């Protein structure tokens, strides 16, 4: 089953953007993510609509952070990028006639509701500022100074 990586990809982009003193173009982001600029613009539109980023057109234009990282959580970003259901596991039929299937559906649905509540709760606790602070420690530990080029392979890779 294919996974939806919009949350992790946009968090990646946002953390780089938060440490840049210049806009980052859709083309640069697309190169960083291994996708195309149209996909980037479509995904970033949700972040712009939520007020987390802004875009500037023209020469020297691109995307910039437009929010306080202390006020934005991972759940906020998930919602802004149109995050799908947290889990893809589901039941076969919503209203089965079979009593066994009804029991199975109830057990699965209950477990999924509990798991989703835990994950949503945790995503709502972690701010972009916390991730940015962890990123800063990793980057400075590797000898980088901000702003850094978001396309440096040694920083992007997970050593």
Coordinates of C-alpha atoms in Angstrom, one line a residue:
X1 CA 0.0 0.0 0.0
X2 CA 1.3 3.4 -0.9
X3 CA 1.8 5.8 2.0
X4 CA 1.0 9.5 2.1
X5 CA 4.2 11.4 2.8
X6 CA 2.9 15.0 2.5
X7 CA 3.3 15.6 6.2
X8 CA 6.9 14.5 6.4
X9 CA 7.9 16.1 3.1
X10 CA 6.3 19.5 4.1
X11 CA 7.9 19.4 7.6
X12 CA 11.2 18.8 5.8
X13 CA 10.7 21.8 3.6
X14 CA 9.4 24.0 6.5
X15 CA 12.4 23.3 8.6
X16 CA 14.8 24.3 5.8
X17 CA 12.7 27.4 5.1
X18 CA 12.7 28.4 8.7
X19 CA 16.5 28.8 8.6
X20 CA 16.7 30.6 5.3
X21 CA 17.0 34.4 5.0
X22 CA 15.8 34.3 1.4
X23 CA 12.8 32.8 -0.4
X24 CA 13.1 29.2 -1.7
X25 CA 11.5 28.6 -5.1
X26 CA 9.1 25.8 -6.0
X27 CA 11.8 24.5 -8.4
X28 CA 14.4 24.3 -5.6
X29 CA 11.9 22.6 -3.3
X30 CA 10.9 20.2 -6.1
X31 CA 14.6 19.3 -6.6
X32 CA 15.1 18.7 -2.8
X33 CA 12.0 16.4 -2.7
X34 CA 12.5 14.7 -6.0
X35 CA 9.2 15.8 -7.5
X36 CA 8.1 18.6 -9.8
X37 CA 7.3 22.2 -9.1
X38 CA 3.6 21.9 -9.8
X39 CA 3.2 19.3 -7.1
X40 CA 5.1 21.6 -4.7
X41 CA 2.9 24.6 -5.5
X42 CA -0.3 22.5 -5.1
X43 CA 0.9 21.2 -1.7
X44 CA 2.2 24.5 -0.5
X45 CA -1.1 26.2 -1.3
X46 CA -2.7 24.6 1.7
X47 CA 0.1 25.9 3.9
X48 CA -0.3 29.4 2.4
X49 CA -4.1 29.3 2.9
X50 CA -3.5 28.4 6.6
X51 CA -1.0 31.3 6.9
X52 CA 2.1 29.2 7.6
X53 CA 3.9 30.3 4.5
X54 CA 3.7 33.1 2.0
X55 CA 4.8 33.2 -1.7
X56 CA 6.4 36.0 -3.6
X57 CA 6.3 36.0 -7.4
X58 CA 8.9 37.2 -9.8
X59 CA 12.7 37.5 -9.7
X60 CA 14.0 36.6 -6.2
X61 CA 10.6 35.3 -5.4
X62 CA 9.6 32.0 -3.8
X63 CA 8.3 30.6 -0.5
X64 CA 9.0 32.0 3.0
X65 CA 7.8 31.0 6.5
X66 CA 5.0 33.3 7.6
X67 CA 4.2 32.0 11.1
X68 CA 5.6 31.7 14.6
X69 CA 7.1 28.2 14.8
X70 CA 6.1 28.1 18.5
X71 CA 2.5 28.3 17.6
X72 CA 2.3 25.7 14.9
X73 CA 2.1 22.0 15.6
X74 CA 2.7 18.9 13.4
X75 CA -1.1 18.4 13.5
X76 CA -1.6 21.9 12.1
X77 CA 0.6 21.1 9.2
X78 CA -1.1 17.7 8.7
X79 CA -4.4 19.5 8.4
X80 CA -3.1 22.2 6.2
X81 CA -1.7 19.9 3.6
X82 CA -5.1 18.1 3.4
X83 CA -3.9 15.1 5.4
X84 CA -5.9 12.0 4.8
X85 CA -7.2 9.8 7.5
X86 CA -4.4 8.9 9.8
X87 CA -4.8 5.2 9.2
X88 CA -5.8 3.3 6.1
X89 CA -7.0 0.2 7.9
X90 CA -10.7 -0.2 7.8
X91 CA -13.6 -2.7 7.7
X92 CA -14.9 -4.6 4.7
X93 CA -18.5 -3.3 4.9
X94 CA -20.0 -0.7 7.2
X95 CA -23.3 -2.4 7.8
X96 CA -22.8 -6.2 7.5
X97 CA -25.6 -8.6 8.0
X98 CA -23.3 -11.2 9.6
X99 CA -23.0 -11.0 13.4
X100 CA -19.4 -12.1 13.3
X101 CA -18.5 -9.4 10.9
X102 CA -20.4 -6.8 13.0
X103 CA -18.3 -7.9 16.0
X104 CA -15.0 -7.7 14.0
X105 CA -15.9 -4.3 12.6
X106 CA -16.7 -3.0 16.1
X107 CA -13.4 -4.3 17.5
X108 CA -11.3 -2.9 14.6
X109 CA -13.1 0.5 14.6
X110 CA -12.7 0.9 18.4
X111 CA -9.0 0.1 18.2
X112 CA -8.5 2.5 15.3
X113 CA -10.3 5.3 17.1
X114 CA -8.1 4.9 20.1
X115 CA -4.9 4.7 18.1
X116 CA -5.9 7.7 16.0
X117 CA -6.7 9.7 19.1
X118 CA -3.2 9.0 20.5
X119 CA -1.4 9.9 17.3
X120 CA -3.4 13.1 16.8
X121 CA -2.8 14.0 20.4
X122 CA 1.0 13.6 20.0
X123 CA 1.1 15.5 16.7
X124 CA -0.8 18.3 18.4
X125 CA 1.9 18.5 21.1
X126 CA 5.0 18.9 18.9
X127 CA 5.6 22.3 17.5
X128 CA 7.7 23.3 14.5
X129 CA 9.9 25.2 17.0
X130 CA 10.8 22.0 18.8
X131 CA 11.7 20.3 15.5
X132 CA 13.7 23.4 14.4
X133 CA 15.6 23.3 17.6
X134 CA 16.5 19.6 17.1
X135 CA 17.5 20.4 13.5
X136 CA 19.7 23.3 14.7
X137 CA 21.6 20.9 17.1
X138 CA 22.2 18.4 14.4
X139 CA 23.3 21.0 11.9
X140 CA 25.6 22.9 14.2
X141 CA 27.0 19.6 15.5
X142 CA 28.0 18.9 11.9
X143 CA 29.7 22.3 11.6
X144 CA 27.0 24.2 9.6
X145 CA 26.0 27.8 10.2
X146 CA 22.7 29.3 9.3
X147 CA 21.5 30.1 6.8
X148 CA 22.6 26.9 5.1
X149 CA 22.0 25.6 1.6
X150 CA 19.0 23.2 1.9
X151 CA 20.4 21.2 -0.9
X152 CA 23.6 20.1 0.8
X153 CA 23.4 16.3 0.5
X154 CA 25.4 15.8 3.7
X155 CA 22.8 17.6 5.8
X156 CA 19.8 16.1 4.1
X157 CA 21.0 12.6 4.4
X158 CA 20.3 10.8 7.7
X159 CA 23.9 9.9 8.7

